[in-house]
Structure formats: C-alpha cells, structure tokens
Tab-separated table of N, CA and C in Angstrom:
chain	number	residue	atom	x	y	z
A	17	LEU	N	6.457	7.977	13.535
A	17	LEU	CA	5.892	6.628	13.413
A	17	LEU	C	6.412	6.016	12.153
A	18	ILE	N	6.233	6.768	10.982
A	18	ILE	CA	6.642	6.477	9.723
A	18	ILE	C	8.171	6.125	9.686
A	19	LEU	N	8.862	7.158	10.278
A	19	LEU	CA	10.357	6.881	10.386
A	19	LEU	C	10.731	5.596	11.097
A	20	ALA	N	9.985	5.380	12.196
A	20	ALA	CA	10.273	3.988	12.836
A	20	ALA	C	9.991	2.862	12.098
A	21	ALA	N	8.990	2.851	11.258
A	21	ALA	CA	8.609	1.862	10.421
A	21	ALA	C	9.491	1.473	9.422
A	22	VAL	N	9.972	2.616	8.754
A	22	VAL	CA	11.070	2.404	7.761
A	22	VAL	C	12.316	1.985	8.225
A	23	GLU	N	12.702	2.484	9.377
A	23	GLU	CA	14.087	1.808	10.064
A	23	GLU	C	13.755	0.463	10.250
A	24	ALA	N	12.741	-0.082	10.904
A	24	ALA	CA	12.460	-1.335	11.166
A	24	ALA	C	12.517	-2.273	9.889
A	25	SER	N	11.879	-1.692	8.732
A	25	SER	CA	11.859	-2.470	7.570
A	25	SER	C	13.103	-2.582	6.976
A	26	LEU	N	14.053	-1.702	7.142
A	26	LEU	CA	15.548	-1.897	6.695
A	26	LEU	C	16.058	-2.853	7.473
A	27	LYS	N	16.023	-3.048	8.686
A	27	LYS	CA	16.698	-4.154	9.593
A	27	LYS	C	16.034	-5.561	9.240
A	28	ARG	N	14.679	-5.431	8.760
A	28	ARG	CA	13.999	-6.686	8.615
A	28	ARG	C	14.495	-7.526	7.208
A	29	SER	N	14.647	-6.850	6.170
A	29	SER	CA	14.546	-7.604	4.984
A	29	SER	C	15.928	-7.592	4.208
A	30	THR	N	16.402	-8.777	3.832
A	30	THR	CA	17.640	-8.824	2.868
A	30	THR	C	16.926	-8.998	1.586
A	31	ASP	N	17.664	-9.201	0.582
A	31	ASP	CA	17.305	-9.361	-0.884
A	31	ASP	C	16.573	-10.721	-0.759
A	32	ASP	N	17.369	-11.762	-0.361
A	32	ASP	CA	16.732	-12.997	-0.276
A	32	ASP	C	15.514	-13.079	0.277
A	33	GLU	N	15.468	-12.488	1.471
A	33	GLU	CA	14.276	-12.479	2.358
A	33	GLU	C	13.058	-11.827	1.482
A	34	ILE	N	13.413	-10.680	0.731
A	34	ILE	CA	12.391	-10.036	0.051
A	34	ILE	C	11.878	-10.860	-1.101
A	35	ARG	N	12.792	-11.540	-1.823
A	35	ARG	CA	12.420	-12.439	-2.863
A	35	ARG	C	11.356	-13.771	-2.394
A	36	ALA	N	11.848	-14.188	-1.276
A	36	ALA	CA	11.160	-15.385	-0.567
A	36	ALA	C	9.806	-14.868	-0.351
A	37	ILE	N	9.581	-13.644	0.342
A	37	ILE	CA	8.183	-13.086	0.613
A	37	ILE	C	7.408	-12.850	-0.521
A	38	GLU	N	8.130	-12.267	-1.489
A	38	GLU	CA	7.336	-11.939	-2.669
A	38	GLU	C	6.883	-13.271	-3.482
A	39	GLY	N	7.744	-14.095	-3.541
A	39	GLY	CA	7.429	-15.588	-4.268
A	39	GLY	C	6.297	-16.161	-3.542
A	40	SER	N	6.019	-16.085	-2.177
A	40	SER	CA	4.963	-16.711	-1.503
A	40	SER	C	3.962	-15.904	-1.215
A	41	TRP	N	3.940	-14.820	-1.471
A	41	TRP	CA	3.052	-13.835	-0.960
A	41	TRP	C	1.519	-14.184	-1.170
A	42	LYS	N	1.198	-14.568	-2.313
A	42	LYS	CA	-0.334	-14.875	-2.647
A	42	LYS	C	-0.719	-16.144	-1.746
A	43	SER	N	0.059	-17.093	-1.470
A	43	SER	CA	-0.321	-18.160	-0.675
A	43	SER	C	-0.051	-18.070	0.858
A	44	LEU	N	0.475	-16.889	1.384
A	44	LEU	CA	0.720	-16.873	2.610
A	44	LEU	C	-0.671	-16.551	3.302
A	45	PRO	N	-0.888	-17.361	4.433
A	45	PRO	CA	-2.024	-17.093	5.314
A	45	PRO	C	-2.053	-15.860	6.148
A	46	VAL	N	-3.109	-15.176	6.375
A	46	VAL	CA	-3.074	-13.872	7.248
A	46	VAL	C	-2.408	-13.988	8.623
A	47	ASN	N	-2.361	-15.354	9.055
A	47	ASN	CA	-1.729	-15.471	10.271
A	47	ASN	C	-0.425	-15.820	10.202
A	48	ALA	N	0.355	-15.540	9.071
A	48	ALA	CA	1.832	-15.787	9.069
A	48	ALA	C	2.298	-14.655	9.619
A	49	PRO	N	3.633	-14.866	10.336
A	49	PRO	CA	4.260	-13.706	11.069
A	49	PRO	C	4.321	-12.414	10.231
A	50	ILE	N	4.780	-12.610	9.124
A	50	ILE	CA	4.994	-11.313	8.149
A	50	ILE	C	3.545	-10.629	7.970
A	51	MET	N	2.586	-11.531	7.812
A	51	MET	CA	1.278	-10.964	7.557
A	51	MET	C	0.763	-10.174	8.769
A	52	LEU	N	0.817	-10.932	10.019
A	52	LEU	CA	0.276	-10.354	11.329
A	52	LEU	C	1.088	-8.900	11.492
A	53	GLU	N	2.323	-8.863	11.197
A	53	GLU	CA	3.103	-7.628	11.432
A	53	GLU	C	2.566	-6.596	10.646
A	54	LEU	N	2.348	-6.840	9.407
A	54	LEU	CA	1.800	-5.879	8.366
A	54	LEU	C	0.555	-5.482	8.573
A	55	LEU	N	-0.467	-6.469	9.116
A	55	LEU	CA	-1.855	-6.136	9.370
A	55	LEU	C	-2.221	-5.650	10.729
A	56	THR	N	-1.478	-5.901	11.645
A	56	THR	CA	-1.716	-5.459	12.887
A	56	THR	C	-0.639	-4.788	13.730
A	57	GLY	N	0.511	-4.518	13.056
A	57	GLY	CA	1.424	-3.661	13.575
A	57	GLY	C	1.068	-2.070	13.612
A	58	ARG	N	1.921	-1.212	14.302
A	58	ARG	CA	1.576	0.127	14.534
A	58	ARG	C	1.100	0.775	13.169
A	59	SER	N	2.050	0.736	12.109
A	59	SER	CA	1.486	1.306	11.027
A	59	SER	C	0.161	0.878	10.510
A	60	ALA	N	-0.020	-0.289	10.510
A	60	ALA	CA	-1.322	-0.878	10.200
A	60	ALA	C	-2.469	-0.349	10.996
A	61	GLN	N	-2.347	-0.230	12.207
A	61	GLN	CA	-3.242	0.376	13.171
A	61	GLN	C	-3.644	1.782	12.747
A	62	VAL	N	-2.508	2.559	12.542
A	62	VAL	CA	-2.815	3.928	12.134
A	62	VAL	C	-3.686	3.928	10.842
A	63	LEU	N	-3.279	3.030	10.004
A	63	LEU	CA	-3.974	3.201	8.648
A	63	LEU	C	-5.562	2.628	8.747
A	64	LYS	N	-5.749	1.816	9.755
A	64	LYS	CA	-7.077	1.366	9.979
A	64	LYS	C	-7.861	2.252	10.740
A	65	GLN	N	-7.324	2.856	11.733
A	65	GLN	CA	-7.770	4.139	12.403
A	65	GLN	C	-8.370	5.174	11.289
A	66	PHE	N	-7.550	5.531	10.364
A	66	PHE	CA	-7.908	6.454	9.270
A	66	PHE	C	-8.869	6.075	8.499
A	67	GLN	N	-8.885	4.748	8.021
A	67	GLN	CA	-9.911	4.045	7.296
A	67	GLN	C	-11.230	4.050	8.016
A	68	GLN	N	-11.257	4.082	9.262
A	68	GLN	CA	-12.591	4.053	10.032
A	68	GLN	C	-13.208	5.564	10.018
A	69	GLN	N	-12.322	6.271	10.060
A	69	GLN	CA	-12.729	7.749	9.744
A	69	GLN	C	-13.336	8.076	8.416
A	70	HIS	N	-12.685	7.363	7.421
A	70	HIS	CA	-13.061	7.615	6.022
A	70	HIS	C	-13.294	6.183	5.347
A	71	PRO	N	-14.655	5.838	5.586
A	71	PRO	CA	-14.938	4.483	5.180
A	71	PRO	C	-15.089	4.227	3.614
A	72	ARG	N	-14.913	5.323	2.797
A	72	ARG	CA	-14.773	5.216	1.390
A	72	ARG	C	-13.447	4.603	1.062
A	73	LEU	N	-12.496	4.693	1.874
A	73	LEU	CA	-11.261	4.212	1.463
A	73	LEU	C	-11.201	2.651	1.730
A	74	SER	N	-11.361	1.857	0.786
A	74	SER	CA	-11.666	0.356	0.800
A	74	SER	C	-10.110	-0.306	1.091
A	75	GLU	N	-9.183	0.288	0.755
A	75	GLU	CA	-7.811	-0.117	1.019
A	75	GLU	C	-6.660	0.998	1.217
A	76	ILE	N	-5.944	0.708	2.259
A	76	ILE	CA	-4.888	1.539	2.358
A	76	ILE	C	-3.695	0.891	2.705
A	77	PHE	N	-2.396	1.168	2.040
A	77	PHE	CA	-1.110	0.676	2.558
A	77	PHE	C	0.039	1.655	2.430
A	78	ILE	N	1.101	1.415	3.003
A	78	ILE	CA	2.356	2.086	2.893
A	78	ILE	C	3.506	1.228	2.763
A	79	THR	N	4.326	1.597	1.701
A	79	THR	CA	5.475	1.063	1.751
A	79	THR	C	6.619	1.976	1.900
A	80	ASP	N	7.931	1.370	2.186
A	80	ASP	CA	9.103	2.261	2.335
A	80	ASP	C	9.724	2.779	1.007
A	81	ALA	N	10.703	3.542	1.034
A	81	ALA	CA	11.187	4.202	-0.165
A	81	ALA	C	11.784	3.138	-0.903
A	82	HIS	N	11.832	1.906	-0.722
A	82	HIS	CA	12.341	0.773	-1.678
A	82	HIS	C	11.172	-0.141	-2.298
A	83	GLY	N	9.968	0.471	-1.864
A	83	GLY	CA	8.799	-0.348	-2.294
A	83	GLY	C	8.366	-1.569	-1.409
A	84	LEU	N	8.904	-1.664	-0.295
A	84	LEU	CA	8.558	-2.849	0.660
A	84	LEU	C	7.386	-2.501	1.513
A	85	MET	N	6.344	-3.342	1.718
A	85	MET	CA	5.308	-3.096	2.378
A	85	MET	C	5.670	-2.853	3.961
A	86	LEU	N	4.978	-1.734	4.547
A	86	LEU	CA	5.367	-1.361	5.801
A	86	LEU	C	3.992	-1.593	6.784
A	87	GLY	N	2.865	-1.367	6.060
A	87	GLY	CA	1.506	-1.551	6.959
A	87	GLY	C	0.486	-1.428	5.893
A	88	MET	N	-0.681	-2.338	6.214
A	88	MET	CA	-1.601	-2.522	5.301
A	88	MET	C	-2.928	-2.509	5.873
A	89	THR	N	-4.100	-2.216	5.435
A	89	THR	CA	-5.441	-2.441	6.109
A	89	THR	C	-6.025	-3.877	5.578
A	90	SER	N	-5.609	-4.393	4.513
A	90	SER	CA	-5.989	-5.724	4.209
A	90	SER	C	-4.759	-6.248	3.296
A	91	LYS	N	-4.846	-7.645	3.018
A	91	LYS	CA	-3.852	-8.265	2.422
A	91	LYS	C	-3.772	-7.689	0.792
A	92	THR	N	-2.646	-7.467	0.489
A	92	THR	CA	-2.501	-6.752	-0.981
A	92	THR	C	-2.304	-7.749	-1.970
A	93	SER	N	-2.235	-7.450	-3.187
A	93	SER	CA	-1.884	-8.565	-4.253
A	93	SER	C	-0.340	-8.946	-4.210
A	94	ASP	N	0.374	-8.061	-3.789
A	94	ASP	CA	1.785	-8.439	-3.651
A	94	ASP	C	2.605	-7.735	-2.517
A	95	PHE	N	3.737	-8.013	-2.137
A	95	PHE	CA	4.627	-7.587	-0.959
A	95	PHE	C	5.409	-6.268	-1.672
A	96	TYR	N	6.012	-6.557	-2.722
A	96	TYR	CA	6.954	-5.455	-3.304
A	96	TYR	C	6.178	-4.762	-4.445
A	97	GLN	N	6.277	-3.358	-4.161
A	97	GLN	CA	5.473	-2.520	-4.963
A	97	GLN	C	6.301	-1.869	-5.871
A	98	ALA	N	7.637	-1.760	-5.625
A	98	ALA	CA	8.483	-0.695	-6.529
A	98	ALA	C	8.479	-1.129	-8.027
A	99	ASP	N	8.197	-2.356	-8.334
A	99	ASP	CA	8.029	-2.606	-9.712
A	99	ASP	C	6.719	-2.471	-10.456
A	100	GLU	N	5.871	-1.612	-9.776
A	100	GLU	CA	4.566	-1.220	-10.321
A	100	GLU	C	4.856	0.115	-10.786
A	101	GLN	N	4.186	0.529	-12.056
A	101	GLN	CA	4.308	1.838	-12.665
A	101	GLN	C	3.996	2.981	-11.709
A	102	TRP	N	2.817	2.639	-10.904
A	102	TRP	CA	2.122	3.662	-10.194
A	102	TRP	C	3.085	4.136	-9.039
A	103	TRP	N	3.858	3.271	-8.489
A	103	TRP	CA	4.831	3.282	-7.376
A	103	TRP	C	5.984	4.162	-7.897
A	104	SER	N	6.541	3.840	-9.212
A	104	SER	CA	7.676	4.461	-9.888
A	104	SER	C	7.255	5.803	-9.968
A	105	ASP	N	6.039	6.054	-10.693
A	105	ASP	CA	5.563	7.496	-10.811
A	105	ASP	C	5.489	8.252	-9.564
A	106	THR	N	5.067	7.870	-8.459
A	106	THR	CA	4.781	8.526	-7.284
A	106	THR	C	6.297	8.736	-6.611
A	107	TYR	N	7.152	7.690	-6.685
A	107	TYR	CA	8.405	7.933	-6.033
A	107	TYR	C	9.259	9.007	-6.946
A	108	SER	N	8.930	9.058	-8.250
A	108	SER	CA	9.624	9.972	-9.224
A	108	SER	C	10.817	10.246	-8.878
A	109	GLY	N	11.737	9.263	-8.976
A	109	GLY	CA	13.324	9.500	-8.656
A	109	GLY	C	13.548	10.121	-7.544
A	110	GLY	N	12.790	9.844	-6.462
A	110	GLY	CA	13.071	10.512	-5.211
A	110	GLY	C	12.451	11.910	-4.808
A	111	ALA	N	11.824	12.622	-5.934
A	111	ALA	CA	11.413	13.705	-5.825
A	111	ALA	C	9.823	13.593	-5.191
A	112	GLY	N	9.188	12.540	-5.368
A	112	GLY	CA	7.753	12.393	-4.928
A	112	GLY	C	6.701	13.223	-5.732
A	113	GLU	N	5.729	12.641	-6.244
A	113	GLU	CA	4.754	13.151	-6.811
A	113	GLU	C	3.515	12.676	-6.303
A	114	THR	N	2.434	13.492	-6.001
A	114	THR	CA	1.149	13.175	-5.657
A	114	THR	C	0.275	13.092	-6.770
A	115	TRP	N	-0.625	12.184	-6.931
A	115	TRP	CA	-1.392	11.977	-8.131
A	115	TRP	C	-2.475	11.015	-7.876
A	116	GLN	N	-3.544	10.716	-8.741
A	116	GLN	CA	-4.391	9.855	-8.666
A	116	GLN	C	-4.716	9.038	-9.927
A	117	GLY	N	-5.100	7.867	-9.957
A	117	GLY	CA	-5.217	6.924	-11.111
A	117	GLY	C	-6.605	7.050	-11.740
A	118	GLN	N	-6.849	6.254	-12.799
A	118	GLN	CA	-8.154	6.175	-13.383
A	118	GLN	C	-9.140	5.174	-12.504
A	119	ILE	N	-10.292	5.158	-12.845
A	119	ILE	CA	-11.394	4.333	-12.224
A	119	ILE	C	-10.813	2.887	-12.646
A	120	GLU	N	-10.748	2.035	-11.661
A	120	GLU	CA	-10.436	0.737	-11.986
A	120	GLU	C	-11.155	-0.225	-10.869
A	121	PHE	N	-11.072	-1.650	-11.335
A	121	PHE	CA	-11.450	-2.679	-10.453
A	121	PHE	C	-10.117	-3.093	-9.638
A	122	ASP	N	-10.325	-3.185	-8.313
A	122	ASP	CA	-9.094	-3.421	-7.540
A	122	ASP	C	-9.490	-4.899	-6.838
A	123	GLU	N	-8.582	-5.660	-7.477
A	123	GLU	CA	-8.716	-7.054	-6.981
A	123	GLU	C	-8.511	-7.324	-5.485
A	124	SER	N	-7.581	-6.657	-4.866
A	124	SER	CA	-7.359	-6.832	-3.380
A	124	SER	C	-8.549	-6.563	-2.665
A	125	SER	N	-9.187	-5.440	-3.119
A	125	SER	CA	-10.234	-5.029	-2.060
A	125	SER	C	-11.662	-5.570	-2.748
A	126	GLY	N	-11.497	-5.799	-3.977
A	126	GLY	CA	-12.918	-6.387	-4.761
A	126	GLY	C	-13.904	-5.062	-4.947
A	127	THR	N	-13.334	-3.888	-5.195
A	127	THR	CA	-14.100	-2.896	-5.374
A	127	THR	C	-13.759	-2.053	-6.553
A	128	TRP	N	-14.830	-1.300	-7.181
A	128	TRP	CA	-14.268	-0.342	-8.087
A	128	TRP	C	-13.961	0.946	-7.423
A	129	GLY	N	-12.981	1.748	-7.943
A	129	GLY	CA	-12.663	2.883	-7.340
A	129	GLY	C	-11.532	3.559	-8.022
A	130	ILE	N	-11.026	4.756	-7.268
A	130	ILE	CA	-9.946	5.611	-7.893
A	130	ILE	C	-8.646	5.465	-6.817
A	131	PRO	N	-7.585	5.040	-7.406
A	131	PRO	CA	-6.442	5.016	-6.453
A	131	PRO	C	-5.763	6.328	-6.249
A	132	LEU	N	-5.375	6.487	-5.201
A	132	LEU	CA	-4.631	7.793	-4.792
A	132	LEU	C	-3.350	7.632	-4.269
A	133	TYR	N	-2.422	8.224	-4.588
A	133	TYR	CA	-0.963	7.974	-4.419
A	133	TYR	C	-0.184	9.200	-3.835
A	134	LEU	N	0.493	8.918	-2.606
A	134	LEU	CA	0.943	10.032	-1.914
A	134	LEU	C	2.345	9.703	-1.435
A	135	PRO	N	3.313	10.527	-1.863
A	135	PRO	CA	4.605	10.264	-1.014
A	135	PRO	C	4.731	10.936	0.089
A	136	VAL	N	5.484	10.386	1.007
A	136	VAL	CA	5.737	10.890	2.325
A	136	VAL	C	7.170	11.270	2.466
A	137	LYS	N	7.532	12.484	2.848
A	137	LYS	CA	8.708	13.066	2.720
A	137	LYS	C	9.206	13.484	4.238
A	138	ALA	N	10.571	13.132	4.428
A	138	ALA	CA	11.187	13.692	5.590
A	138	ALA	C	11.586	15.179	5.696
A	139	GLY	N	11.910	15.616	6.552
A	139	GLY	CA	12.035	17.133	6.797
A	139	GLY	C	13.003	17.629	5.666
A	140	ASP	N	13.769	16.742	5.197
A	140	ASP	CA	14.816	17.228	4.154
A	140	ASP	C	14.246	17.217	2.790
A	141	GLY	N	12.917	16.768	2.726
A	141	GLY	CA	12.395	16.559	1.415
A	141	GLY	C	12.471	15.172	0.653
A	142	LYS	N	13.296	14.328	1.271
A	142	LYS	CA	13.475	13.080	0.779
A	142	LYS	C	12.408	12.105	1.016
A	143	VAL	N	11.878	11.302	-0.149
A	143	VAL	CA	10.835	10.436	0.103
A	143	VAL	C	11.281	9.262	0.801
A	144	ILE	N	10.479	9.046	1.846
A	144	ILE	CA	10.886	8.002	2.849
A	144	ILE	C	9.711	6.751	2.910
A	145	ALA	N	8.704	7.110	2.201
A	145	ALA	CA	7.683	6.035	2.030
A	145	ALA	C	6.564	6.592	1.154
A	146	ILE	N	5.656	5.653	0.698
A	146	ILE	CA	4.649	5.924	-0.197
A	146	ILE	C	3.475	5.361	0.236
A	147	ILE	N	2.234	6.019	0.321
A	147	ILE	CA	1.025	5.565	0.688
A	147	ILE	C	0.080	5.320	-0.574
A	148	LYS	N	-0.612	4.340	-0.719
A	148	LYS	CA	-1.546	4.183	-1.719
A	148	LYS	C	-2.953	3.992	-0.869
A	149	ALA	N	-4.013	4.561	-1.328
A	149	ALA	CA	-5.315	4.472	-0.940
A	149	ALA	C	-6.425	4.405	-1.960
A	150	PHE	N	-7.390	3.584	-1.799
A	150	PHE	CA	-8.299	3.277	-2.779
A	150	PHE	C	-9.527	3.730	-2.402
A	151	VAL	N	-10.129	4.728	-3.368
A	151	VAL	CA	-11.412	5.382	-2.767
A	151	VAL	C	-12.545	4.532	-3.644
A	152	ASP	N	-13.252	3.828	-2.764
A	152	ASP	CA	-14.498	2.935	-3.348
A	152	ASP	C	-15.434	3.908	-4.015
A	153	ILE	N	-15.900	3.671	-5.158
A	153	ILE	CA	-16.981	4.255	-5.762
A	153	ILE	C	-17.914	3.253	-6.494
A	154	GLY	N	-17.883	1.949	-5.852
A	154	GLY	CA	-18.617	0.848	-6.230
A	154	GLY	C	-20.106	1.089	-6.352
A	155	ASP	N	-20.740	1.957	-5.420
A	155	ASP	CA	-22.151	2.257	-5.498
A	155	ASP	C	-22.558	3.019	-6.813
A	156	LEU	N	-21.471	3.727	-7.618
A	156	LEU	CA	-21.822	4.343	-8.705
A	156	LEU	C	-21.829	3.405	-9.863
A	157	ILE	N	-21.061	2.441	-9.840
A	157	ILE	CA	-20.753	1.437	-10.887
A	157	ILE	C	-22.025	0.789	-11.491
A	158	PRO	N	-22.939	0.217	-10.576
A	158	PRO	CA	-24.151	-0.436	-11.349
A	158	PRO	C	-25.016	0.406	-12.373
A	159	SER	N	-24.863	1.616	-12.392
A	159	SER	CA	-25.675	2.604	-13.152
A	159	SER	C	-24.939	2.800	-14.519
A	160	THR	N	-23.609	2.403	-14.397
A	160	THR	CA	-22.918	2.472	-15.728
A	160	THR	C	-22.880	1.024	-16.422
A	161	GLY	N	-23.136	-0.035	-15.777
A	161	GLY	CA	-23.131	-1.232	-16.443
A	161	GLY	C	-21.715	-1.920	-16.589
A	162	ALA	N	-20.666	-1.322	-15.928
A	162	ALA	CA	-19.208	-1.883	-16.116
A	162	ALA	C	-19.092	-3.020	-15.217
A	163	THR	N	-18.242	-3.809	-15.843
A	163	THR	CA	-17.773	-5.169	-15.055
A	163	THR	C	-16.307	-5.400	-14.935
A	164	PRO	N	-15.892	-6.042	-14.122
A	164	PRO	CA	-14.422	-6.351	-13.981
A	164	PRO	C	-13.785	-6.868	-15.038
C-alpha cells in the first residue's frame, strides 16, 4: 500500500505543482480534488482505521521520501513537510530515525500532545515514507495550567 502511494505521488507532482499546492494549501477547501485524495484515498483510509483503534492519536499523516503528503486523517498545516526540522531529523539523510518530540500544542488538531515520528523503509532499508502521529494528552493539561 505504501509503495503504491509513493509511486502515485511521484507521478502526481511536478515542482511547479508542488509549489502551487503549498502556496494555496491553507485556503484550499476540504472538497478540493487534492484534499479529497489525501483525506479519503486508500492511505487515508488505512490511517483512519488505525486512528479508530487508537483514539488517543488525534492526527496521523504520511509523506513520501520527498516530504509530500500521501494521506492524512485531517487537514494539516501544510502540504510539503520536508522543510520541517522534525521531518529532516526523521529522514536522517535516508537512514531513518524513529523518535518523539516534546509536549506541544498542535494547531492542526487543536490539541496538546506528543508527536511521534516513524520512517517507513523498503526491504532494502531505504526510507520510502515518513509517518507522523500526534498523541493527544489534552486531558492532562488542565491540571498544569498550560495554554497554547
């Protein structure tokens, strides 16, 4: 499934298309064709099924090895992720590193939580995708008095 999604993304996007999508991402409605593909396509369906089994995960998305969105459970802050430090650290020059971030407020999901980062590797060890999941810990925050 992931390999098929990666292959489809490589066919889908030229550099100009990527810049156009990224430039208009925040204003794109969820019924725009690219949004529908990313929110309802096969990759998104698998992520949403996993999310239903693990309801603490308020947001999950997957990118290809170039940082382009392949699927998501909800609209993210941006389409292109490779310019984010967490993505670069997870990609780790193609070696792939699994790690988690610090407690933070996630604007996309509107929740406090801990981000988890997971590289997906092909049989040869090459990173082909990166998954980010956000573990909601919002019910713990009121006791700390923290605000976004």
